[in-house]
Amino acid sequence: MADLSRRALLRGMSGMGAAAALAALAGCGVPPAYIKAADRAGADRSARDRKIVFANWPLYVDVDDRDQHRRPTLQAFERRTGISVTYSEEINDNDEFFGKIGPALMNRQGTGRDLIVISDWMCARFVRLGWVQTMDRAAQPHVARHLDPLLRNPHFDPGRRHAVPWQSGITGIAYNRRKLGREIQHTSDLWQDDLRGRVTLLAGLDEAFAMLMQGNGADITRWTADDFHRMTDQVRGLVGKGHIRRFTGNDYIKDLDSGDVLAAQAYSGDVVQLRADNPDIEFVVPQEGAELWAESLMIPNRADHKRSAERLIDYYYEPGVAAELAAWVNYVCPVPAARDVLASAKDKERAALANDPLIFPDDAMRKRLAIARDISAEERAVFAKEWNAIVGL
C-alpha cells in the first residue's frame, strides 16, 4: 500500500491557478471552445501502432513493493495484449491539467495522450465542451457488467459513455473519537461548542459543497441556488464566530494526526491509511448523507489509440484486476465484484480489505451516498466567487 496518500497532493480548486483564463473561457461555453461530435475522432492507429499513452495522478496505480518502477497490473496488460503502455504521473491539479491540454483540444488538435484521469467535476466541463470521445461499450463488456450501479448515471454523463471511474471515494467526516469524547453522526455535530476552533472544512468548492448542503437536508442530485446560498450563509456565520479553524487541502491529515484538529471534512481513502497508524481516527458518513465522487478515465479528442484505450479501461474492470488496484490505493472500488476476490485471498491483511466499508461500502452506507449534480458553467462564476470570499482565496 502507498506510504503517502495520493490525495495528499493538493487538488486544484475551481476558478484558480495559471489556467484560470482558459478555464473561464471554456467554462462559460464560448462557442469556439465547443467541439462538435463529428470533429472529435482522429485516425485510430491501434491496429498498427500497439501502444497507449496514459496520464494519471501520482500514487494512483499499484507498484511492486520491491521495485517501485514496476506496475504489476499495467505490465500484466502489456504481456496479455502486446500493447505497450507509456504511463506518466503528470496530473497534480485539475485546473493546471485543463490549462495544459486545453489549447490543443480547443484547436481540434491531439493532446499526445490516449487516456487521462481527472475528477468528475472537471470531467463534466470536458464533456460539456465536447473535448472527449464517446466510448464503444460493446468493446467494454466488463465495464458494462461490473461498474457499480451507484456510479452509472452521473448528471453530466448518463450511462458513463464518456467518463468511466478509475477509483471512487466519499467526502465525509473524520474525527478523533478518543480526544473528542463523543460520536459524530450528523453534519450538525460539527457545529457543537466543544469543536469551536477545532474543526476544518475543505477549501475547494467542488470538494466541500455537497456534504455541507446534505447536512441541511438538500437533495444533492438536484440541488438549487437556494440550497447553495443557505449553506454559504451558514458557513460564513461559523467563520465569523471562529468555529472553523481553517479551510484545507489535504493538510488536514497532519492536523488530525497531531490532535490540533478534532474533526475534519475528509476523504475516505485518506482515513483508511491514517487510521492504520492512529486507530483513534474514525470516518463517518453523516446520517443525512455524503457525496460519492469519482475520478474517471476519459479518451480525449484526436487520441491516436482509441480502441486500445477502451481495451485498457475494460481490463481494469475485470474483478481480479480491480481487486489488485483496490488493495493498493485503498479508495472505494468501482467494481463491487472485486470484493469476493479479496475475500478469498490467503493473505489475512488483504482479505480483511473486503470487509472495509471505506473500500466496499455496506448496504447501510450505500443508502446514504449520492452523486451531486455538477455546477453548471453559468453557476460556477457566481458560486465560486462567493465561496472563495468565505474561504479567503
mmCIF file with all atom_site columns, C-alpha atoms in Angstrom, residues 12-13 16-20 22 90-102 122:
data_model
loop_
_atom_site.group_PDB
_atom_site.id
_atom_site.type_symbol
_atom_site.label_atom_id
_atom_site.label_alt_id
_atom_site.label_comp_id
_atom_site.label_asym_id
_atom_site.label_entity_id
_atom_site.label_seq_id
_atom_site.pdbx_PDB_ins_code
_atom_site.Cartn_x
_atom_site.Cartn_y
_atom_site.Cartn_z
_atom_site.occupancy
_atom_site.B_iso_or_equiv
_atom_site.pdbx_formal_charge
_atom_site.auth_seq_id
_atom_site.auth_comp_id
_atom_site.auth_asym_id
_atom_site.auth_atom_id
_atom_site.pdbx_PDB_model_num
ATOM 1  C CA . GLY A 1 12  ? -6.939  22.105 -7.935  1.00 0.00 ? 12  GLY A CA 1
ATOM 2  C CA . MET A 1 13  ? -9.636  24.481 -6.847  1.00 0.00 ? 13  MET A CA 1
ATOM 3  C CA . MET A 1 16  ? -7.935  29.185 -9.520  1.00 0.00 ? 16  MET A CA 1
ATOM 4  C CA . GLY A 1 17  ? -4.402  28.768 -10.834 1.00 0.00 ? 17  GLY A CA 1
ATOM 5  C CA . ALA A 1 18  ? -2.500  29.500 -14.024 1.00 0.00 ? 18  ALA A CA 1
ATOM 6  C CA . ALA A 1 19  ? -5.273  28.055 -16.175 1.00 0.00 ? 19  ALA A CA 1
ATOM 7  C CA . ALA A 1 20  ? -7.904  30.473 -14.850 1.00 0.00 ? 20  ALA A CA 1
ATOM 8  C CA . LEU A 1 22  ? -8.659  29.385 -20.226 1.00 0.00 ? 22  LEU A CA 1
ATOM 9  C CA . GLU A 1 90  ? 1.754   14.142 -14.695 1.00 0.00 ? 90  GLU A CA 1
ATOM 10 C CA . ILE A 1 91  ? -1.590  15.244 -13.234 1.00 0.00 ? 91  ILE A CA 1
ATOM 11 C CA . ASN A 1 92  ? -1.251  17.124 -9.953  1.00 0.00 ? 92  ASN A CA 1
ATOM 12 C CA . ASP A 1 93  ? -4.086  19.629 -10.256 1.00 0.00 ? 93  ASP A CA 1
ATOM 13 C CA . ASN A 1 94  ? -7.326  19.544 -12.256 1.00 0.00 ? 94  ASN A CA 1
ATOM 14 C CA . ASP A 1 95  ? -7.201  23.150 -13.429 1.00 0.00 ? 95  ASP A CA 1
ATOM 15 C CA . GLU A 1 96  ? -3.491  23.022 -14.185 1.00 0.00 ? 96  GLU A CA 1
ATOM 16 C CA . PHE A 1 97  ? -4.000  19.973 -16.408 1.00 0.00 ? 97  PHE A CA 1
ATOM 17 C CA . PHE A 1 98  ? -7.016  21.608 -18.023 1.00 0.00 ? 98  PHE A CA 1
ATOM 18 C CA . GLY A 1 99  ? -4.784  24.520 -18.952 1.00 0.00 ? 99  GLY A CA 1
ATOM 19 C CA . LYS A 1 100 ? -2.069  22.192 -20.196 1.00 0.00 ? 100 LYS A CA 1
ATOM 20 C CA . ILE A 1 101 ? -4.118  20.264 -22.744 1.00 0.00 ? 101 ILE A CA 1
ATOM 21 C CA . GLY A 1 102 ? -6.983  22.712 -23.286 1.00 0.00 ? 102 GLY A CA 1
ATOM 22 C CA . MET A 1 122 ? -13.726 18.561 -14.194 1.00 0.00 ? 122 MET A CA 1
#
